[in-house]
mmCIF file of C-alpha atoms and ligand atoms in Angstrom:
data_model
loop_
_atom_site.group_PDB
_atom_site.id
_atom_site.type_symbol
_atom_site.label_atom_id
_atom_site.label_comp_id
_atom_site.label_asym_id
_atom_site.label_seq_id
_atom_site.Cartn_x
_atom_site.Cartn_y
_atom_site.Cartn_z
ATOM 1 C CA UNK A 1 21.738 -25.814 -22.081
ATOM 2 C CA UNK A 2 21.005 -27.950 -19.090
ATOM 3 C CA UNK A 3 17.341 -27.306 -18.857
ATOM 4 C CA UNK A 4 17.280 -25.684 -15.639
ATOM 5 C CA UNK A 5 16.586 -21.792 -15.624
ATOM 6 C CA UNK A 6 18.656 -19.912 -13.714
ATOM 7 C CA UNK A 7 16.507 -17.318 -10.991
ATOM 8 C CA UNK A 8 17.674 -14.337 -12.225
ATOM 9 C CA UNK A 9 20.317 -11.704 -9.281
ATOM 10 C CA UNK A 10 18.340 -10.651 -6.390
ATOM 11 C CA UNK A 11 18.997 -7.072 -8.206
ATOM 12 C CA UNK A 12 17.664 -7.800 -11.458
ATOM 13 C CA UNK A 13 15.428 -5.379 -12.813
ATOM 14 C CA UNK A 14 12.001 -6.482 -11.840
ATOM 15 C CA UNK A 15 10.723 -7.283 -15.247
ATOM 16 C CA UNK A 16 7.798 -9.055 -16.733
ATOM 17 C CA UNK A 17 10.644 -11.427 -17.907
ATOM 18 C CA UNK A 18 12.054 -11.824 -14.439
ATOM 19 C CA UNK A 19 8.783 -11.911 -12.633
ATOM 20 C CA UNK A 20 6.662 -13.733 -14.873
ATOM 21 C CA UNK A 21 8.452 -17.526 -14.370
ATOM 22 C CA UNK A 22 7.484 -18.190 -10.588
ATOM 23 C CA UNK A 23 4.524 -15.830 -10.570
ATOM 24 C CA UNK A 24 1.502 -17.058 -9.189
ATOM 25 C CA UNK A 25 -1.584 -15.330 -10.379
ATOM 26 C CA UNK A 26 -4.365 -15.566 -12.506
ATOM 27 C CA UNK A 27 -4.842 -11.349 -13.732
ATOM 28 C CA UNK A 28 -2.646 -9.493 -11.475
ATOM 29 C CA UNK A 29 0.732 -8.820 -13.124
ATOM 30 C CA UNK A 30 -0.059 -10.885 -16.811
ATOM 31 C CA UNK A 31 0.141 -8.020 -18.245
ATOM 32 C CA UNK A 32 3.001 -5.822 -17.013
ATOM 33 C CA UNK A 33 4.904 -2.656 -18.302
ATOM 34 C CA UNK A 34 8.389 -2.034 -16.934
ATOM 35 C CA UNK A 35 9.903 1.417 -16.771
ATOM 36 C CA UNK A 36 13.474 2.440 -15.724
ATOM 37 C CA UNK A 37 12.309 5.939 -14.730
ATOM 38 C CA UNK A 38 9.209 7.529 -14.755
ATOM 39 C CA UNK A 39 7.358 10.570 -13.035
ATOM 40 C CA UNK A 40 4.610 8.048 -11.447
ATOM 41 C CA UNK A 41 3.291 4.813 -11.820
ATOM 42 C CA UNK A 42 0.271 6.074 -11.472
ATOM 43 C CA UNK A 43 -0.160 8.635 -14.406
ATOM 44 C CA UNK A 44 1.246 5.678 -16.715
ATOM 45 C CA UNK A 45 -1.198 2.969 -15.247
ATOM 46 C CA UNK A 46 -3.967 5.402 -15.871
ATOM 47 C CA UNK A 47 -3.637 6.373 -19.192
ATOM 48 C CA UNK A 48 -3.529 3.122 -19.917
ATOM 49 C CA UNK A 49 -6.145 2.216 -17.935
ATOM 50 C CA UNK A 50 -8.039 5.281 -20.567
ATOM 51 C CA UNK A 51 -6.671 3.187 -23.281
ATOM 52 C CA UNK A 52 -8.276 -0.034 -22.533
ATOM 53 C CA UNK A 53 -5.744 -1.522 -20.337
ATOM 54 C CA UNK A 54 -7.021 -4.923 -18.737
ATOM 55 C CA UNK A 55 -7.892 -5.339 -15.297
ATOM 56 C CA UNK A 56 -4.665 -6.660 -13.204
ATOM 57 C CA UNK A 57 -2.226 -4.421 -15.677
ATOM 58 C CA UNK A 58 0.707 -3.342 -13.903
ATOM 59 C CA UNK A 59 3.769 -0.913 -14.253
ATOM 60 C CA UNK A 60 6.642 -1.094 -12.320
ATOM 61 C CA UNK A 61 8.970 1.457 -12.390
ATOM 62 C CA UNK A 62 12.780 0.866 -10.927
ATOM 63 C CA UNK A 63 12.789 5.270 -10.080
ATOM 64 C CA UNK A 64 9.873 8.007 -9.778
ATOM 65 C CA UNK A 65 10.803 11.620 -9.816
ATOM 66 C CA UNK A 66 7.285 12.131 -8.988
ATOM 67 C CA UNK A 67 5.855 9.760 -6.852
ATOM 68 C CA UNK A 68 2.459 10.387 -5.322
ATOM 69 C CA UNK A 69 1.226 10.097 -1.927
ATOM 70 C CA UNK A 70 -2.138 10.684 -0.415
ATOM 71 C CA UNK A 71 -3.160 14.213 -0.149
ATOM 72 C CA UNK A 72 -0.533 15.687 -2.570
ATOM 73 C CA UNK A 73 2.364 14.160 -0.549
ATOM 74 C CA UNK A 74 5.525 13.013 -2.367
ATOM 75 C CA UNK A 75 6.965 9.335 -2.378
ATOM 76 C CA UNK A 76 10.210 9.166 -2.468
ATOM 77 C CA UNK A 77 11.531 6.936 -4.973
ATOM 78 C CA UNK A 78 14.667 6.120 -5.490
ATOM 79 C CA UNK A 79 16.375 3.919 -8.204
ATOM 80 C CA UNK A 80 16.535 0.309 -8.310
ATOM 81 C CA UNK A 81 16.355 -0.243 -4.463
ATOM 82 C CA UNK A 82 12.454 -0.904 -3.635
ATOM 83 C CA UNK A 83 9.219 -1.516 -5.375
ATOM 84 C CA UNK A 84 6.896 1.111 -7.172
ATOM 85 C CA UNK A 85 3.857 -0.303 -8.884
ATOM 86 C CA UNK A 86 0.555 0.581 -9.527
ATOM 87 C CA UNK A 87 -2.572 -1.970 -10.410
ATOM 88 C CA UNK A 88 -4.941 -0.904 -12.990
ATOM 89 C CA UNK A 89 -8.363 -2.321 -11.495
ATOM 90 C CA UNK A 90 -11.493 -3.021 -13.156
ATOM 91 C CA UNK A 91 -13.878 -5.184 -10.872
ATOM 92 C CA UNK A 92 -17.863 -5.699 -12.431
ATOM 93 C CA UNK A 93 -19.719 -4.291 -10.855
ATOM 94 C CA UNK A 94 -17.668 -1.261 -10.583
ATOM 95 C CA UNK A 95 -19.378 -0.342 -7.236
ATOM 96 C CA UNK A 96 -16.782 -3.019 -5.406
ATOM 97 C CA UNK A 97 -14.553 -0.234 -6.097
ATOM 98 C CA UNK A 98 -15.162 0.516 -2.526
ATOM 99 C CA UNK A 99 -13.065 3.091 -0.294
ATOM 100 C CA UNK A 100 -12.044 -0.246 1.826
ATOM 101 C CA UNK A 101 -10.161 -0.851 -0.938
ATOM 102 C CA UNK A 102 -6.798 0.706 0.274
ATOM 103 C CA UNK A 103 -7.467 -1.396 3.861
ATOM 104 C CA UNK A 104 -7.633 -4.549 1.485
ATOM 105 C CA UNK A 105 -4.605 -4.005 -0.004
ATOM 106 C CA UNK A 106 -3.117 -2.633 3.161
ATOM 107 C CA UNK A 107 -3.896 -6.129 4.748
ATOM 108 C CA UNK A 108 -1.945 -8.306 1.770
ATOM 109 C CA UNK A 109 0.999 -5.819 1.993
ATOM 110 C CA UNK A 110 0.832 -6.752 5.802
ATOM 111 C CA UNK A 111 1.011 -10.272 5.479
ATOM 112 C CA UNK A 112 3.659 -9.816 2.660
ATOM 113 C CA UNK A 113 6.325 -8.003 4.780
ATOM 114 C CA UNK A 114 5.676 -9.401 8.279
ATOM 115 C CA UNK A 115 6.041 -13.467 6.508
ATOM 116 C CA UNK A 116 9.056 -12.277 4.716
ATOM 117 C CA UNK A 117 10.852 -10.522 8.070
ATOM 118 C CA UNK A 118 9.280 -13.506 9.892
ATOM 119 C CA UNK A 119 8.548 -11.225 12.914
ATOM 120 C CA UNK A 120 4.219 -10.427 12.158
ATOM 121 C CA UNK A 121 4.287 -8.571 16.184
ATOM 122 C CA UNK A 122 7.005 -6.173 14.651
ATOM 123 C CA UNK A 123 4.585 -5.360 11.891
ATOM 124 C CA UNK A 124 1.257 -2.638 12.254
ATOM 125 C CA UNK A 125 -1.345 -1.114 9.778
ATOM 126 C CA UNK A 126 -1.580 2.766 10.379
ATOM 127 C CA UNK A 127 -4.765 3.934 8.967
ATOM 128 C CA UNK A 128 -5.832 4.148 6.342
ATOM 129 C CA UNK A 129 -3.010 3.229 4.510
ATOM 130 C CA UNK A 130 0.806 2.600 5.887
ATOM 131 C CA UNK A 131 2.605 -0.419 6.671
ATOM 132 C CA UNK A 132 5.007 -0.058 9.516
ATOM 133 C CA UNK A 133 8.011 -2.291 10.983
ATOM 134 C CA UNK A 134 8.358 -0.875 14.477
ATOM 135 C CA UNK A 135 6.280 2.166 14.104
ATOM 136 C CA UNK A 136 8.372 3.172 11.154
ATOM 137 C CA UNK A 137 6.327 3.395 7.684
ATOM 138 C CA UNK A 138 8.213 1.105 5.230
ATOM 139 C CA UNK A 139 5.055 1.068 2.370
ATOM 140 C CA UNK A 140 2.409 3.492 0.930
ATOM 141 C CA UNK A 141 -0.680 2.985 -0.502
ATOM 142 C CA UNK A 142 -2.796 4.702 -2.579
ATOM 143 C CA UNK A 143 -5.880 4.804 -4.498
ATOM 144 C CA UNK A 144 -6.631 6.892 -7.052
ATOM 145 C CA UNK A 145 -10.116 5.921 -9.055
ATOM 146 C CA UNK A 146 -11.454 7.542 -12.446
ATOM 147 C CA UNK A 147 -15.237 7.489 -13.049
ATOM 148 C CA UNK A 148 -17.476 9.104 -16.048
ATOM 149 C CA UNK A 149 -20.839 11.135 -14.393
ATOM 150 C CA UNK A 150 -22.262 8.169 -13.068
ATOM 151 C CA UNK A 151 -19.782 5.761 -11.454
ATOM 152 C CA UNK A 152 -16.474 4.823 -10.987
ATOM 153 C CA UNK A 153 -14.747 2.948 -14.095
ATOM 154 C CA UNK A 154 -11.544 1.918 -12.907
ATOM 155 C CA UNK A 155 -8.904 2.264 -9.938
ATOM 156 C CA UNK A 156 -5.614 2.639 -9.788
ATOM 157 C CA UNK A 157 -4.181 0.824 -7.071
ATOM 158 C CA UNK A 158 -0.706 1.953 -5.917
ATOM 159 C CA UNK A 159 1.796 0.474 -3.541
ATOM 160 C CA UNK A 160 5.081 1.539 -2.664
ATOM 161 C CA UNK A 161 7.369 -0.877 -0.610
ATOM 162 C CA UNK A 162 11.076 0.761 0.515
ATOM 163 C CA UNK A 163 12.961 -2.992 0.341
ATOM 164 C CA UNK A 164 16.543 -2.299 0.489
ATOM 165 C CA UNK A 165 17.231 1.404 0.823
ATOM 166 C CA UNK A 166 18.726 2.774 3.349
ATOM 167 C CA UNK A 167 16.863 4.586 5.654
ATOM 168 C CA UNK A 168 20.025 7.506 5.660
ATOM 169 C CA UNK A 169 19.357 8.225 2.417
ATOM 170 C CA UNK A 170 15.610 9.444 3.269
ATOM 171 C CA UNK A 171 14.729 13.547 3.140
ATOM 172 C CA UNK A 172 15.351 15.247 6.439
ATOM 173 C CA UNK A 173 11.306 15.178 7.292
ATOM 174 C CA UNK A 174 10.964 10.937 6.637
ATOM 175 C CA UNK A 175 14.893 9.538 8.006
ATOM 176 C CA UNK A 176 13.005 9.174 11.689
ATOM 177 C CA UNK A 177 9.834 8.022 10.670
ATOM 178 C CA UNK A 178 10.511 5.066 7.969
ATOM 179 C CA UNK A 179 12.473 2.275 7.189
ATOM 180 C CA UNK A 180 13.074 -0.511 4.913
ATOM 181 C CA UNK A 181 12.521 -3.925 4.851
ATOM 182 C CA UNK A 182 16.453 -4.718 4.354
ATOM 183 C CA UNK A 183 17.246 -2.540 7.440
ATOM 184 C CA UNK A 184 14.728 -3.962 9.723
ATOM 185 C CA UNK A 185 15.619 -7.826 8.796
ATOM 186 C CA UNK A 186 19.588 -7.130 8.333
ATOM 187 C CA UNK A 187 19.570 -8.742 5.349
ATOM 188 C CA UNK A 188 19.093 -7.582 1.815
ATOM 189 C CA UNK A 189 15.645 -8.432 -0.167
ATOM 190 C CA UNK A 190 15.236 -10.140 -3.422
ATOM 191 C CA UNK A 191 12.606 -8.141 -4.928
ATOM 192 C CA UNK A 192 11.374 -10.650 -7.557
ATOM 193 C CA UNK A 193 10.869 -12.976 -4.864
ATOM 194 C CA UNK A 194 9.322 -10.357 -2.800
ATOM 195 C CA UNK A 195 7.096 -8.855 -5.343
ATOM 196 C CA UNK A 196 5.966 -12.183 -6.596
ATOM 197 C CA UNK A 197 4.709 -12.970 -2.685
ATOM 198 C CA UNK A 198 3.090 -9.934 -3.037
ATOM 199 C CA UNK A 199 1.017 -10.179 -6.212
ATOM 200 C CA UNK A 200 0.007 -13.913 -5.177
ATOM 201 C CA UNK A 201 -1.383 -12.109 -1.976
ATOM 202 C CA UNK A 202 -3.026 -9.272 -3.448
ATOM 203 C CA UNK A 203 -4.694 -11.198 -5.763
ATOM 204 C CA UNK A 204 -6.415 -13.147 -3.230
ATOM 205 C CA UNK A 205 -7.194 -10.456 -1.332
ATOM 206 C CA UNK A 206 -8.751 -8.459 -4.072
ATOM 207 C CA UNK A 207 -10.655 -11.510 -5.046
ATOM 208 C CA UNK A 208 -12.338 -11.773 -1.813
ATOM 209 C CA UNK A 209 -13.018 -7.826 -1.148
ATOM 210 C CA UNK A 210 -14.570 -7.979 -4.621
ATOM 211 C CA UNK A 211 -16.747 -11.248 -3.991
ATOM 212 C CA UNK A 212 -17.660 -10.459 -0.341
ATOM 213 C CA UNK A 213 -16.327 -7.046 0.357
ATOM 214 C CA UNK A 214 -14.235 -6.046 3.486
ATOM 215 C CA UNK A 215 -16.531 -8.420 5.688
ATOM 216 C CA UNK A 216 -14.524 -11.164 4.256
ATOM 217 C CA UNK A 217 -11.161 -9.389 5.730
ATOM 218 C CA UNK A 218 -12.048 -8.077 8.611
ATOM 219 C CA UNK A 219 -10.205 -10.550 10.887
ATOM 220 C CA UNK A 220 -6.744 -9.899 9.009
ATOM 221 C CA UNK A 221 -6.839 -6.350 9.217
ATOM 222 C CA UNK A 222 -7.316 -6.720 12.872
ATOM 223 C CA UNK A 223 -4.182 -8.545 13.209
ATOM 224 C CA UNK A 224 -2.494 -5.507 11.983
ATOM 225 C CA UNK A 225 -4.560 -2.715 13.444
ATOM 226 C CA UNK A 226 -2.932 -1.616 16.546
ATOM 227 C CA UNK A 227 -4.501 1.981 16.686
ATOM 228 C CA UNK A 228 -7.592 1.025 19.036
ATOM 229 C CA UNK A 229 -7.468 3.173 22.586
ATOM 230 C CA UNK A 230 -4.579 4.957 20.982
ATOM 231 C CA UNK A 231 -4.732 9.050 20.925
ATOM 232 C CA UNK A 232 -4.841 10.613 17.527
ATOM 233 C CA UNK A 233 -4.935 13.920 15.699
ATOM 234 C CA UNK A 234 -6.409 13.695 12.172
ATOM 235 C CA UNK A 235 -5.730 16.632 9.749
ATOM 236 C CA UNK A 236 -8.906 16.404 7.346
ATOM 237 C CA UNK A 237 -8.746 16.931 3.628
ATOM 238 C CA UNK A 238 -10.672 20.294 4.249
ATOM 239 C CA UNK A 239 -7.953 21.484 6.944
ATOM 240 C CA UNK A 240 -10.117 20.400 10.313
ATOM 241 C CA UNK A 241 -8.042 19.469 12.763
ATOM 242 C CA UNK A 242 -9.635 16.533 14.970
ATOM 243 C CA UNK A 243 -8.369 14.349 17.832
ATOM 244 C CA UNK A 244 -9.956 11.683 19.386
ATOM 245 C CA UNK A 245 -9.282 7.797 20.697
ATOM 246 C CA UNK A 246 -9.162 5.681 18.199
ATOM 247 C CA UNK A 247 -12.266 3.078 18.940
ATOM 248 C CA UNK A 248 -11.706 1.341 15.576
ATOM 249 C CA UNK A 249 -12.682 1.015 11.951
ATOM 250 C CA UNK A 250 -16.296 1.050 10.710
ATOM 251 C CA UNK A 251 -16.972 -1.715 8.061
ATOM 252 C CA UNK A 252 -16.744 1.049 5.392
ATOM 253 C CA UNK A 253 -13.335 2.061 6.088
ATOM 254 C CA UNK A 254 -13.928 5.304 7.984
ATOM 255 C CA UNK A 255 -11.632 5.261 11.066
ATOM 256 C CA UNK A 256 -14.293 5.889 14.348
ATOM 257 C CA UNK A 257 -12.953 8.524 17.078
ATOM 258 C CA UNK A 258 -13.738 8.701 20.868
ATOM 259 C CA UNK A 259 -13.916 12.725 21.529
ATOM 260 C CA UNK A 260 -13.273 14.663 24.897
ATOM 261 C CA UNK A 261 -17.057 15.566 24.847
ATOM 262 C CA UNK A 262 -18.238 11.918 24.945
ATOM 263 C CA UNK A 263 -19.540 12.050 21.162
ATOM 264 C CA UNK A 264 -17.782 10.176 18.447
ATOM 265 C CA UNK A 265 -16.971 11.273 14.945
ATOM 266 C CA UNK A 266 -15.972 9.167 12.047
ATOM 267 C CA UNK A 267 -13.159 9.829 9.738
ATOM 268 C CA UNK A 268 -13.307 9.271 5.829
ATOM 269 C CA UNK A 269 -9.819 10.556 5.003
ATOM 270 C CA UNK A 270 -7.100 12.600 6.657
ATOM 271 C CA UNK A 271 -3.593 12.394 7.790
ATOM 272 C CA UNK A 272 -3.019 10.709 11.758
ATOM 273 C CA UNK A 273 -0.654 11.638 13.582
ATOM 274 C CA UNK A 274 -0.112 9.747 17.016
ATOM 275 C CA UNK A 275 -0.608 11.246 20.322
ATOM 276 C CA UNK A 276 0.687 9.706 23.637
ATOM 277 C CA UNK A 277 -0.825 6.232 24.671
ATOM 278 C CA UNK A 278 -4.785 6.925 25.941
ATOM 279 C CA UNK A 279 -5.132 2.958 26.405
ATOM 280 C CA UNK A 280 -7.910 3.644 29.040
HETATM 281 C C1 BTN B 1 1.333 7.255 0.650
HETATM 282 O O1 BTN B 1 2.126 6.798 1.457
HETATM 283 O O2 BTN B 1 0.741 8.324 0.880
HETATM 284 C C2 BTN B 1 1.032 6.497 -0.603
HETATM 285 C C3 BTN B 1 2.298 6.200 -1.357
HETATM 286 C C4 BTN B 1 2.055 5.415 -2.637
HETATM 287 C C5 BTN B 1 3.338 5.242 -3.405
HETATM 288 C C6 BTN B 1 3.174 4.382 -4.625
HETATM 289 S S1 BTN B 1 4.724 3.986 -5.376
HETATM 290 C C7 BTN B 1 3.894 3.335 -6.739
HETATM 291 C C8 BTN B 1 2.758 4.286 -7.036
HETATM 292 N N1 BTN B 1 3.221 5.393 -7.838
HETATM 293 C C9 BTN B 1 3.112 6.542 -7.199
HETATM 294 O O3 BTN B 1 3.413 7.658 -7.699
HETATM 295 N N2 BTN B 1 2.615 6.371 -5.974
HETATM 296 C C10 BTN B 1 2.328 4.961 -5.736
#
């Protein structure tokens, strides 16, 4: 024994044993469940969440054979290359469980990939809820919250982060569209080290939404909102199809449209799809 722990491989399973050493947080992460393979994070962070999980519980899973994305999408998730985790959340009062949420969490993702390529101008926020590397997504998030008749009692806060696979390996509809952190820096990631920048970041951020809501955040998710004068087309939940220029972000989360007939409309949820440049 010298005394001195060794880190553990930069392909070590990302463990509560592996983590928990250099991890700098007060509730996100201390208690964490590690799976090999799962169908989501997000099914196993709720039930426990039903169980009585504490606020800041996490699971990581190393593979998802059914990861979740917003509206029903998939996530693809393969085995030991990224990071798949989902945050059990329980802020008092449970009204901070606001829809900005997923733009909070967006921001610390942000800051987490753009400081660890070391390029931030490489790095956007496409709303409501992907982080891109040269307009190719390279995270997902998504909130999913659980309430009883009267309010919301928890959230489960879910981020996906593609570190080190390789964007050939995507399905046929994502290999144009995303990347990985590894393939936009050239260089492999460690993804304790990455996922323990992360949690430090996220906490702080979720501290401050809950203490003095999006407000607080505004001027970081600025930094990585790129979408203003930009032409969009939003498919809505329902199946309305809108487009619009994107004027910006409302401070409850709902994206704000320009339209042809010199109205606006305001968009609570929907997928974007980028039109040509309308910087006018
Ligand atoms: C999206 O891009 O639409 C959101 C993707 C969210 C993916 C993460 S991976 C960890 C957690 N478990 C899931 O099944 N989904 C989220």
């Amino acid at each position: 024994m010298t005394g001195v722990e060794a880190e553990p491989a930069p392909g070590a399973p990302l463990t509560a044993e592996a983590l928990g050493p250099g991890l700098d947080t007060a509730w996100l992460g201390r208690a964490l469940h590690w799976l090999e393979r799962t169908d989501s994070t997000m099914r196993v962070a709720s039930e426990l969440a039903g169980r009585g999980a504490p606020h800041g519980t996490a699971v990581i899973a190393e593979e998802q054979s059914a990861g979740r994305g917003r509206l029903g999408r998939s996530f693809h998730s393969p085995p030991h290359a990224n990071l798949y985790v989902s945050v059990v959340l329980r802020p008092t009062p449970p009204g901070l469980l606001a829809p900005t949420l997923v733009l909070a969490a967006g921001v610390a993702v942000a800051e987490t990939v753009a400081g660890w390529l070391g390029a931030p101008e490489r790095v956007d926020l496409k709303w409501p809820n992907d982080v891109r590397i040269d307009g190719k997504k390279t995270s997902g998030i998504l909130v999913e919250l659980a309430s009883d008749a009267v309010r919301p009692l928890f959230a489960v806060l879910g981020i996906g982060v593609n570190l080190n696979v390789d964007p050939a390996s995507f399905p046929d509809e994502f290999r144009e569209r995303a990347t990985s952190l590894a393939a936009a820096s050239g260089a492999s990631v460690d993804r304790i080290a990455f996922t323990r920048r992360l949690f430090g970041t996220l906490e702080r951020v979720l501290d401050l939404h809950g203490t003095l809501g999006f407000a607080a955040l505004r001027p970081r998710f600025e930094a990585w909102f790129r979408m203003r004068g930009q032409a969009v087309r939003v498919l809505e939940p329902a199946g309305r199809t809108l487009e619009g220029v994107v004027r910006g972000v409302d401070p409850d989360g709902a994206l704000r449209l320009a339209c042809r007939d010199g109205g606006e409309l305001r968009v609570l949820a929907g997928e974007v799809t980028l039109l040509r440049e309308a910087r006018a």
